[in-house]
């Protein structure tokens, strides 16, 4: 079982982590449903990329339809992302107090309504506002899906399940632009939101019928807003938890810089059609899924999660540096193929970075999985929301801002992982004998 990262003396403010207990009856029952729960959680995890990526091929059309510059239309992505970030801060602690199913159901119903309203937006400003509401409601899907995984699994089993979820949710970035591109053949960008609303409605019904409550009353948090804030403050005081959270957040920002800028880079700079862009986007997502499955099926349980995470962060950094060199003309004038190859390598490495940062962080917090999941998601989405407008700051005719943002975020992710998680010191603490043997905590 991978190391849980024992806290050093300098991190005395760390939240105490009780030993995991045997799953309750409701949790055990949820586990037995197996495949159905896996697909439901995968669908919930896929909702954010669906909300973003189905819309990507339509971005140039939206700029024309609403008579707004590209930088303004990119704020529709930022608004949705910021909504998902802020919504998780509220919904995560709510799920620790009231259980997982009720907040999830309310959030999904609100998501369907907000998405339908986006299709009616007459101006860019109103579309941005409705996208914010859509993100706030959709936050329930991703934050509670992660919390449910923490309710059901621990250790290596949890890391493997996150990789399995990536297989399912990773299909979303592949099919979403393809669906969006096909919708644009017979409808305009508003039809994309109507299709999204229909997908959300189907997922809501399946979730309501097939997903039981995984957090029984005896394991729920008590107290109000003050208690939730104290829990989050305690989680952030854990330097190692904060390190994994920030490393995952900056890695996600690298990914989102690609998501936000690639429609303009691929279509406007390199002249690709929306369908070609969709195919390239899907190919990159195949790389992400393949890396995630290699992580879950071959590496987890055989290689330290921290070692795999270190290699993944290194690959992302090298790929981002190569993209910057190509976009600045160091290699001369390059075509679409080298740039697409660099993006493919960067996206593939995300398949080992994102599930392992989530697993390593959540393994430290079995007592407050909802709040921990909220902090993980909020950090990722907020940093991504900041990165989104930066990639378009120099206009639509250069890929340099995208590459700069990606490289800076990748370097920050490496710095947080190395400086805060200090995996080599955790390994030393784990392997060195101590003068006074400590009792071994019970296994989950």
PDB file of C-alpha atoms in Angstrom, residues 38-307:
ATOM      1  CA  UNK A  38     -18.644   3.121 -11.454  1.00  0.00           C
ATOM      2  CA  UNK A  39     -20.535   4.375 -14.488  1.00  0.00           C
ATOM      3  CA  UNK A  40     -22.580   6.853 -12.425  1.00  0.00           C
ATOM      4  CA  UNK A  41     -19.476   8.307 -10.776  1.00  0.00           C
ATOM      5  CA  UNK A  42     -17.743   8.347 -14.143  1.00  0.00           C
ATOM      6  CA  UNK A  43     -20.670  10.222 -15.647  1.00  0.00           C
ATOM      7  CA  UNK A  44     -20.663  12.760 -12.828  1.00  0.00           C
ATOM      8  CA  UNK A  45     -16.908  13.248 -13.227  1.00  0.00           C
ATOM      9  CA  UNK A  46     -17.418  13.678 -16.966  1.00  0.00           C
ATOM     10  CA  UNK A  47     -19.920  16.515 -16.564  1.00  0.00           C
ATOM     11  CA  UNK A  48     -17.321  19.328 -16.250  1.00  0.00           C
ATOM     12  CA  UNK A  49     -15.387  18.316 -19.401  1.00  0.00           C
ATOM     13  CA  UNK A  50     -18.688  17.868 -21.217  1.00  0.00           C
ATOM     14  CA  UNK A  51     -19.751  21.355 -20.159  1.00  0.00           C
ATOM     15  CA  UNK A  52     -16.479  22.799 -21.418  1.00  0.00           C
ATOM     16  CA  UNK A  53     -15.487  20.702 -24.408  1.00  0.00           C
ATOM     17  CA  UNK A  54     -18.792  20.343 -26.276  1.00  0.00           C
ATOM     18  CA  UNK A  55     -18.767  24.128 -26.477  1.00  0.00           C
ATOM     19  CA  UNK A  56     -15.192  24.500 -27.767  1.00  0.00           C
ATOM     20  CA  UNK A  57     -15.810  24.030 -31.530  1.00  0.00           C
ATOM     21  CA  UNK A  58     -18.505  26.726 -31.305  1.00  0.00           C
ATOM     22  CA  UNK A  59     -16.298  29.419 -29.749  1.00  0.00           C
ATOM     23  CA  UNK A  60     -15.402  31.139 -33.052  1.00  0.00           C
ATOM     24  CA  UNK A  61     -19.094  31.058 -34.059  1.00  0.00           C
ATOM     25  CA  UNK A  62     -20.159  32.563 -30.722  1.00  0.00           C
ATOM     26  CA  UNK A  63     -17.769  35.485 -31.195  1.00  0.00           C
ATOM     27  CA  UNK A  64     -19.502  36.242 -34.497  1.00  0.00           C
ATOM     28  CA  UNK A  65     -23.055  35.563 -33.322  1.00  0.00           C
ATOM     29  CA  UNK A  66     -22.830  37.748 -30.214  1.00  0.00           C
ATOM     30  CA  UNK A  67     -20.511  40.318 -31.874  1.00  0.00           C
ATOM     31  CA  UNK A  68     -17.918  40.080 -29.125  1.00  0.00           C
ATOM     32  CA  UNK A  69     -14.109  39.717 -29.169  1.00  0.00           C
ATOM     33  CA  UNK A  70     -12.494  36.348 -28.502  1.00  0.00           C
ATOM     34  CA  UNK A  71     -11.192  37.456 -25.087  1.00  0.00           C
ATOM     35  CA  UNK A  72     -14.764  38.221 -23.968  1.00  0.00           C
ATOM     36  CA  UNK A  73     -16.135  34.914 -25.225  1.00  0.00           C
ATOM     37  CA  UNK A  74     -13.330  33.057 -23.442  1.00  0.00           C
ATOM     38  CA  UNK A  75     -14.790  34.526 -20.240  1.00  0.00           C
ATOM     39  CA  UNK A  76     -17.757  32.196 -20.738  1.00  0.00           C
ATOM     40  CA  UNK A  77     -15.298  29.359 -20.056  1.00  0.00           C
ATOM     41  CA  UNK A  78     -13.811  31.253 -17.110  1.00  0.00           C
ATOM     42  CA  UNK A  79     -17.251  31.918 -15.616  1.00  0.00           C
ATOM     43  CA  UNK A  80     -18.251  28.256 -15.754  1.00  0.00           C
ATOM     44  CA  UNK A  81     -14.922  27.211 -14.276  1.00  0.00           C
ATOM     45  CA  UNK A  82     -15.084  29.807 -11.502  1.00  0.00           C
ATOM     46  CA  UNK A  83     -18.636  28.694 -10.693  1.00  0.00           C
ATOM     47  CA  UNK A  84     -17.515  25.095 -10.370  1.00  0.00           C
ATOM     48  CA  UNK A  85     -14.677  26.194  -8.094  1.00  0.00           C
ATOM     49  CA  UNK A  86     -16.823  28.301  -5.752  1.00  0.00           C
ATOM     50  CA  UNK A  87     -19.693  25.820  -5.769  1.00  0.00           C
ATOM     51  CA  UNK A  88     -17.439  23.049  -4.507  1.00  0.00           C
ATOM     52  CA  UNK A  89     -16.510  25.113  -1.435  1.00  0.00           C
ATOM     53  CA  UNK A  90     -20.170  25.160  -0.439  1.00  0.00           C
ATOM     54  CA  UNK A  91     -21.377  21.763  -1.636  1.00  0.00           C
ATOM     55  CA  UNK A  92     -18.404  19.740  -0.323  1.00  0.00           C
ATOM     56  CA  UNK A  93     -18.962  20.630   3.368  1.00  0.00           C
ATOM     57  CA  UNK A  94     -22.732  20.319   2.856  1.00  0.00           C
ATOM     58  CA  UNK A  95     -22.239  16.721   1.749  1.00  0.00           C
ATOM     59  CA  UNK A  96     -20.152  15.992   4.863  1.00  0.00           C
ATOM     60  CA  UNK A  97     -23.044  17.231   7.019  1.00  0.00           C
ATOM     61  CA  UNK A  98     -26.171  16.101   5.134  1.00  0.00           C
ATOM     62  CA  UNK A  99     -24.919  13.123   3.160  1.00  0.00           C
ATOM     63  CA  UNK A 100     -24.014  12.847  -0.490  1.00  0.00           C
ATOM     64  CA  UNK A 101     -27.287  12.230  -2.319  1.00  0.00           C
ATOM     65  CA  UNK A 102     -29.457  15.211  -1.357  1.00  0.00           C
ATOM     66  CA  UNK A 103     -26.946  17.981  -2.297  1.00  0.00           C
ATOM     67  CA  UNK A 104     -26.076  16.064  -5.467  1.00  0.00           C
ATOM     68  CA  UNK A 105     -29.705  15.827  -6.570  1.00  0.00           C
ATOM     69  CA  UNK A 106     -30.368  19.538  -5.963  1.00  0.00           C
ATOM     70  CA  UNK A 107     -27.215  20.516  -7.819  1.00  0.00           C
ATOM     71  CA  UNK A 108     -27.995  18.343 -10.837  1.00  0.00           C
ATOM     72  CA  UNK A 109     -31.526  19.709 -11.214  1.00  0.00           C
ATOM     73  CA  UNK A 110     -30.204  23.279 -11.061  1.00  0.00           C
ATOM     74  CA  UNK A 111     -27.513  22.386 -13.612  1.00  0.00           C
ATOM     75  CA  UNK A 112     -30.090  21.161 -16.134  1.00  0.00           C
ATOM     76  CA  UNK A 113     -32.165  24.348 -15.767  1.00  0.00           C
ATOM     77  CA  UNK A 114     -29.169  26.687 -16.001  1.00  0.00           C
ATOM     78  CA  UNK A 115     -27.826  24.900 -19.076  1.00  0.00           C
ATOM     79  CA  UNK A 116     -31.168  25.226 -20.849  1.00  0.00           C
ATOM     80  CA  UNK A 117     -31.223  28.948 -20.063  1.00  0.00           C
ATOM     81  CA  UNK A 118     -27.719  29.366 -21.589  1.00  0.00           C
ATOM     82  CA  UNK A 119     -29.220  28.444 -24.952  1.00  0.00           C
ATOM     83  CA  UNK A 120     -31.449  31.535 -24.747  1.00  0.00           C
ATOM     84  CA  UNK A 121     -28.760  34.101 -23.886  1.00  0.00           C
ATOM     85  CA  UNK A 122     -29.038  37.105 -26.271  1.00  0.00           C
ATOM     86  CA  UNK A 123     -25.739  38.776 -25.301  1.00  0.00           C
ATOM     87  CA  UNK A 124     -22.251  37.743 -24.266  1.00  0.00           C
ATOM     88  CA  UNK A 125     -22.743  39.307 -20.839  1.00  0.00           C
ATOM     89  CA  UNK A 126     -25.867  37.261 -20.119  1.00  0.00           C
ATOM     90  CA  UNK A 127     -24.209  34.100 -21.441  1.00  0.00           C
ATOM     91  CA  UNK A 128     -21.309  34.683 -19.041  1.00  0.00           C
ATOM     92  CA  UNK A 129     -23.762  35.113 -16.152  1.00  0.00           C
ATOM     93  CA  UNK A 130     -25.711  31.961 -17.007  1.00  0.00           C
ATOM     94  CA  UNK A 131     -22.487  29.988 -17.418  1.00  0.00           C
ATOM     95  CA  UNK A 132     -21.516  31.044 -13.898  1.00  0.00           C
ATOM     96  CA  UNK A 133     -24.785  29.628 -12.544  1.00  0.00           C
ATOM     97  CA  UNK A 134     -24.269  26.477 -14.597  1.00  0.00           C
ATOM     98  CA  UNK A 135     -20.837  26.025 -13.029  1.00  0.00           C
ATOM     99  CA  UNK A 136     -22.096  26.650  -9.493  1.00  0.00           C
ATOM    100  CA  UNK A 137     -24.726  23.937  -9.896  1.00  0.00           C
ATOM    101  CA  UNK A 138     -22.489  21.506 -11.784  1.00  0.00           C
ATOM    102  CA  UNK A 139     -19.927  21.655  -8.983  1.00  0.00           C
ATOM    103  CA  UNK A 140     -22.065  19.140  -7.085  1.00  0.00           C
ATOM    104  CA  UNK A 141     -21.267  16.421  -9.626  1.00  0.00           C
ATOM    105  CA  UNK A 142     -17.497  16.541  -9.426  1.00  0.00           C
ATOM    106  CA  UNK A 143     -17.029  17.278  -5.716  1.00  0.00           C
ATOM    107  CA  UNK A 144     -19.480  14.630  -4.521  1.00  0.00           C
ATOM    108  CA  UNK A 145     -18.201  12.029  -7.001  1.00  0.00           C
ATOM    109  CA  UNK A 146     -14.724  12.348  -5.449  1.00  0.00           C
ATOM    110  CA  UNK A 147     -16.165  12.223  -1.927  1.00  0.00           C
ATOM    111  CA  UNK A 148     -18.138   9.061  -2.744  1.00  0.00           C
ATOM    112  CA  UNK A 149     -14.941   7.405  -3.980  1.00  0.00           C
ATOM    113  CA  UNK A 150     -13.307   8.287  -0.646  1.00  0.00           C
ATOM    114  CA  UNK A 151     -16.321   6.839   1.195  1.00  0.00           C
ATOM    115  CA  UNK A 152     -15.987   3.532  -0.625  1.00  0.00           C
ATOM    116  CA  UNK A 153     -12.242   3.006  -1.131  1.00  0.00           C
ATOM    117  CA  UNK A 154      -8.848   3.605   0.453  1.00  0.00           C
ATOM    118  CA  UNK A 155      -5.158   3.352  -0.404  1.00  0.00           C
ATOM    119  CA  UNK A 156      -4.126   1.523  -3.568  1.00  0.00           C
ATOM    120  CA  UNK A 157      -7.748   0.560  -4.207  1.00  0.00           C
ATOM    121  CA  UNK A 158      -8.723   4.239  -4.288  1.00  0.00           C
ATOM    122  CA  UNK A 159      -5.874   5.149  -6.652  1.00  0.00           C
ATOM    123  CA  UNK A 160      -6.935   2.356  -9.001  1.00  0.00           C
ATOM    124  CA  UNK A 161     -10.554   3.461  -8.889  1.00  0.00           C
ATOM    125  CA  UNK A 162      -9.580   7.023  -9.769  1.00  0.00           C
ATOM    126  CA  UNK A 163      -7.727   5.640 -12.792  1.00  0.00           C
ATOM    127  CA  UNK A 164     -10.842   3.636 -13.739  1.00  0.00           C
ATOM    128  CA  UNK A 165     -12.920   6.796 -13.452  1.00  0.00           C
ATOM    129  CA  UNK A 166     -10.470   8.458 -15.807  1.00  0.00           C
ATOM    130  CA  UNK A 167     -11.243   5.771 -18.383  1.00  0.00           C
ATOM    131  CA  UNK A 168     -14.919   6.718 -18.237  1.00  0.00           C
ATOM    132  CA  UNK A 169     -14.701  10.458 -17.676  1.00  0.00           C
ATOM    133  CA  UNK A 170     -11.803  10.644 -20.132  1.00  0.00           C
ATOM    134  CA  UNK A 171     -14.146   9.580 -22.909  1.00  0.00           C
ATOM    135  CA  UNK A 172     -15.957  12.894 -22.418  1.00  0.00           C
ATOM    136  CA  UNK A 173     -13.183  15.078 -23.885  1.00  0.00           C
ATOM    137  CA  UNK A 174     -13.059  12.694 -26.861  1.00  0.00           C
ATOM    138  CA  UNK A 175     -16.734  12.640 -27.708  1.00  0.00           C
ATOM    139  CA  UNK A 176     -17.673  16.124 -26.485  1.00  0.00           C
ATOM    140  CA  UNK A 177     -15.984  18.150 -29.264  1.00  0.00           C
ATOM    141  CA  UNK A 178     -17.124  15.520 -31.775  1.00  0.00           C
ATOM    142  CA  UNK A 179     -20.704  15.892 -30.577  1.00  0.00           C
ATOM    143  CA  UNK A 180     -20.333  19.672 -30.547  1.00  0.00           C
ATOM    144  CA  UNK A 181     -18.934  19.650 -34.080  1.00  0.00           C
ATOM    145  CA  UNK A 182     -21.774  17.467 -35.339  1.00  0.00           C
ATOM    146  CA  UNK A 183     -24.413  19.592 -33.581  1.00  0.00           C
ATOM    147  CA  UNK A 184     -22.997  22.615 -35.415  1.00  0.00           C
ATOM    148  CA  UNK A 185     -23.737  20.869 -38.716  1.00  0.00           C
ATOM    149  CA  UNK A 186     -27.495  21.156 -38.217  1.00  0.00           C
ATOM    150  CA  UNK A 187     -27.802  23.811 -35.515  1.00  0.00           C
ATOM    151  CA  UNK A 188     -25.956  26.806 -34.132  1.00  0.00           C
ATOM    152  CA  UNK A 189     -24.075  27.095 -30.830  1.00  0.00           C
ATOM    153  CA  UNK A 190     -27.347  27.270 -28.887  1.00  0.00           C
ATOM    154  CA  UNK A 191     -28.104  23.699 -29.864  1.00  0.00           C
ATOM    155  CA  UNK A 192     -24.948  22.597 -28.041  1.00  0.00           C
ATOM    156  CA  UNK A 193     -26.431  23.802 -24.742  1.00  0.00           C
ATOM    157  CA  UNK A 194     -29.731  22.048 -25.413  1.00  0.00           C
ATOM    158  CA  UNK A 195     -27.872  18.760 -25.935  1.00  0.00           C
ATOM    159  CA  UNK A 196     -25.926  19.384 -22.712  1.00  0.00           C
ATOM    160  CA  UNK A 197     -29.169  19.954 -20.821  1.00  0.00           C
ATOM    161  CA  UNK A 198     -30.553  16.648 -22.138  1.00  0.00           C
ATOM    162  CA  UNK A 199     -27.388  14.786 -21.049  1.00  0.00           C
ATOM    163  CA  UNK A 200     -27.633  16.348 -17.589  1.00  0.00           C
ATOM    164  CA  UNK A 201     -31.289  15.333 -17.275  1.00  0.00           C
ATOM    165  CA  UNK A 202     -30.553  11.694 -18.176  1.00  0.00           C
ATOM    166  CA  UNK A 203     -27.632  11.567 -15.734  1.00  0.00           C
ATOM    167  CA  UNK A 204     -29.815  13.027 -12.973  1.00  0.00           C
ATOM    168  CA  UNK A 205     -32.440  10.312 -13.402  1.00  0.00           C
ATOM    169  CA  UNK A 206     -29.866   7.496 -13.505  1.00  0.00           C
ATOM    170  CA  UNK A 207     -28.081   8.888 -10.450  1.00  0.00           C
ATOM    171  CA  UNK A 208     -31.317   9.169  -8.469  1.00  0.00           C
ATOM    172  CA  UNK A 209     -32.313   5.585  -9.216  1.00  0.00           C
ATOM    173  CA  UNK A 210     -28.917   3.885  -9.076  1.00  0.00           C
ATOM    174  CA  UNK A 211     -26.728   5.630  -6.478  1.00  0.00           C
ATOM    175  CA  UNK A 212     -27.405   5.025  -2.802  1.00  0.00           C
ATOM    176  CA  UNK A 213     -26.265   7.137   0.117  1.00  0.00           C
ATOM    177  CA  UNK A 214     -22.610   6.359   0.930  1.00  0.00           C
ATOM    178  CA  UNK A 215     -22.204   8.507   4.054  1.00  0.00           C
ATOM    179  CA  UNK A 216     -24.316   7.122   6.910  1.00  0.00           C
ATOM    180  CA  UNK A 217     -25.524   9.492   9.675  1.00  0.00           C
ATOM    181  CA  UNK A 218     -22.978   8.287  12.233  1.00  0.00           C
ATOM    182  CA  UNK A 219     -20.085   9.387   9.988  1.00  0.00           C
ATOM    183  CA  UNK A 220     -21.423  12.845   9.154  1.00  0.00           C
ATOM    184  CA  UNK A 221     -19.951  16.121  10.388  1.00  0.00           C
ATOM    185  CA  UNK A 222     -21.798  18.234  12.922  1.00  0.00           C
ATOM    186  CA  UNK A 223     -21.822  21.996  13.273  1.00  0.00           C
ATOM    187  CA  UNK A 224     -22.537  24.867  10.917  1.00  0.00           C
ATOM    188  CA  UNK A 225     -20.539  27.136   8.665  1.00  0.00           C
ATOM    189  CA  UNK A 226     -17.975  27.843  11.384  1.00  0.00           C
ATOM    190  CA  UNK A 227     -17.229  24.155  11.838  1.00  0.00           C
ATOM    191  CA  UNK A 228     -16.851  23.684   8.084  1.00  0.00           C
ATOM    192  CA  UNK A 229     -14.409  26.590   7.878  1.00  0.00           C
ATOM    193  CA  UNK A 230     -12.395  25.195  10.800  1.00  0.00           C
ATOM    194  CA  UNK A 231     -12.236  21.819   9.067  1.00  0.00           C
ATOM    195  CA  UNK A 232     -10.951  23.396   5.871  1.00  0.00           C
ATOM    196  CA  UNK A 233      -8.439  25.492   7.777  1.00  0.00           C
ATOM    197  CA  UNK A 234      -7.162  22.365   9.468  1.00  0.00           C
ATOM    198  CA  UNK A 235      -6.851  20.577   6.131  1.00  0.00           C
ATOM    199  CA  UNK A 236      -4.877  23.450   4.638  1.00  0.00           C
ATOM    200  CA  UNK A 237      -2.588  23.456   7.687  1.00  0.00           C
ATOM    201  CA  UNK A 238      -1.450  19.986   6.628  1.00  0.00           C
ATOM    202  CA  UNK A 239       1.530  20.963   4.486  1.00  0.00           C
ATOM    203  CA  UNK A 240       1.599  17.667   2.573  1.00  0.00           C
ATOM    204  CA  UNK A 241      -2.130  17.780   1.779  1.00  0.00           C
ATOM    205  CA  UNK A 242      -1.756  21.393   0.652  1.00  0.00           C
ATOM    206  CA  UNK A 243       1.230  20.414  -1.504  1.00  0.00           C
ATOM    207  CA  UNK A 244      -0.663  17.713  -3.369  1.00  0.00           C
ATOM    208  CA  UNK A 245      -3.654  20.035  -3.713  1.00  0.00           C
ATOM    209  CA  UNK A 246      -1.615  22.877  -5.211  1.00  0.00           C
ATOM    210  CA  UNK A 247       0.434  20.555  -7.437  1.00  0.00           C
ATOM    211  CA  UNK A 248      -2.785  19.100  -8.846  1.00  0.00           C
ATOM    212  CA  UNK A 249      -4.281  22.578  -9.207  1.00  0.00           C
ATOM    213  CA  UNK A 250      -1.384  23.973 -11.217  1.00  0.00           C
ATOM    214  CA  UNK A 251      -1.246  20.831 -13.354  1.00  0.00           C
ATOM    215  CA  UNK A 252      -4.950  21.280 -14.086  1.00  0.00           C
ATOM    216  CA  UNK A 253      -4.273  24.917 -15.026  1.00  0.00           C
ATOM    217  CA  UNK A 254      -1.748  23.664 -17.583  1.00  0.00           C
ATOM    218  CA  UNK A 255      -4.474  21.437 -18.986  1.00  0.00           C
ATOM    219  CA  UNK A 256      -7.054  24.211 -18.990  1.00  0.00           C
ATOM    220  CA  UNK A 257      -4.719  26.623 -20.765  1.00  0.00           C
ATOM    221  CA  UNK A 258      -4.742  24.057 -23.571  1.00  0.00           C
ATOM    222  CA  UNK A 259      -8.526  23.644 -23.423  1.00  0.00           C
ATOM    223  CA  UNK A 260      -9.151  27.382 -23.542  1.00  0.00           C
ATOM    224  CA  UNK A 261      -6.622  28.308 -26.232  1.00  0.00           C
ATOM    225  CA  UNK A 262      -6.586  25.279 -28.518  1.00  0.00           C
ATOM    226  CA  UNK A 263      -9.746  26.156 -30.528  1.00  0.00           C
ATOM    227  CA  UNK A 264      -8.103  29.399 -31.648  1.00  0.00           C
ATOM    228  CA  UNK A 265      -4.573  27.993 -31.941  1.00  0.00           C
ATOM    229  CA  UNK A 266      -5.619  24.973 -34.011  1.00  0.00           C
ATOM    230  CA  UNK A 267      -8.374  26.597 -36.070  1.00  0.00           C
ATOM    231  CA  UNK A 268      -7.311  30.211 -36.445  1.00  0.00           C
ATOM    232  CA  UNK A 269      -3.496  29.952 -36.532  1.00  0.00           C
ATOM    233  CA  UNK A 270      -3.142  26.589 -38.294  1.00  0.00           C
ATOM    234  CA  UNK A 271      -6.371  26.743 -40.331  1.00  0.00           C
ATOM    235  CA  UNK A 272      -7.932  23.476 -39.199  1.00  0.00           C
ATOM    236  CA  UNK A 273     -11.682  22.921 -39.517  1.00  0.00           C
ATOM    237  CA  UNK A 274     -13.896  22.403 -36.443  1.00  0.00           C
ATOM    238  CA  UNK A 275     -14.067  18.698 -37.310  1.00  0.00           C
ATOM    239  CA  UNK A 276     -10.258  18.410 -37.569  1.00  0.00           C
ATOM    240  CA  UNK A 277      -9.889  20.227 -34.271  1.00  0.00           C
ATOM    241  CA  UNK A 278     -12.373  17.824 -32.699  1.00  0.00           C
ATOM    242  CA  UNK A 279     -10.428  14.809 -33.968  1.00  0.00           C
ATOM    243  CA  UNK A 280      -7.114  16.160 -32.632  1.00  0.00           C
ATOM    244  CA  UNK A 281      -8.736  16.984 -29.313  1.00  0.00           C
ATOM    245  CA  UNK A 282     -10.118  13.471 -29.133  1.00  0.00           C
ATOM    246  CA  UNK A 283      -6.730  11.945 -29.950  1.00  0.00           C
ATOM    247  CA  UNK A 284      -5.143  13.861 -27.084  1.00  0.00           C
ATOM    248  CA  UNK A 285      -7.831  12.577 -24.761  1.00  0.00           C
ATOM    249  CA  UNK A 286      -7.073   9.007 -25.893  1.00  0.00           C
ATOM    250  CA  UNK A 287      -3.502   9.596 -24.726  1.00  0.00           C
ATOM    251  CA  UNK A 288      -4.763  10.814 -21.356  1.00  0.00           C
ATOM    252  CA  UNK A 289      -6.990   7.747 -20.960  1.00  0.00           C
ATOM    253  CA  UNK A 290      -4.236   5.337 -21.990  1.00  0.00           C
ATOM    254  CA  UNK A 291      -1.796   6.847 -19.495  1.00  0.00           C
ATOM    255  CA  UNK A 292      -4.455   6.677 -16.787  1.00  0.00           C
ATOM    256  CA  UNK A 293      -5.027   2.980 -17.446  1.00  0.00           C
ATOM    257  CA  UNK A 294      -1.302   2.246 -17.417  1.00  0.00           C
ATOM    258  CA  UNK A 295      -1.184   4.053 -14.091  1.00  0.00           C
ATOM    259  CA  UNK A 296      -4.101   2.116 -12.600  1.00  0.00           C
ATOM    260  CA  UNK A 297      -3.462  -1.344 -14.044  1.00  0.00           C
ATOM    261  CA  UNK A 298       0.339  -1.549 -14.142  1.00  0.00           C
ATOM    262  CA  UNK A 299       1.942   1.064 -11.885  1.00  0.00           C
ATOM    263  CA  UNK A 300      -0.290   1.455  -8.819  1.00  0.00           C
ATOM    264  CA  UNK A 301       0.748  -1.079  -6.186  1.00  0.00           C
ATOM    265  CA  UNK A 302       4.093  -1.735  -7.904  1.00  0.00           C
ATOM    266  CA  UNK A 303       5.655   1.728  -8.046  1.00  0.00           C
ATOM    267  CA  UNK A 304       5.339   4.501  -5.457  1.00  0.00           C
ATOM    268  CA  UNK A 305       2.610   6.973  -6.386  1.00  0.00           C
ATOM    269  CA  UNK A 306       5.056   9.788  -5.679  1.00  0.00           C
ATOM    270  CA  UNK A 307       7.600   8.404  -8.158  1.00  0.00           C
TER     271      UNK A 307
END
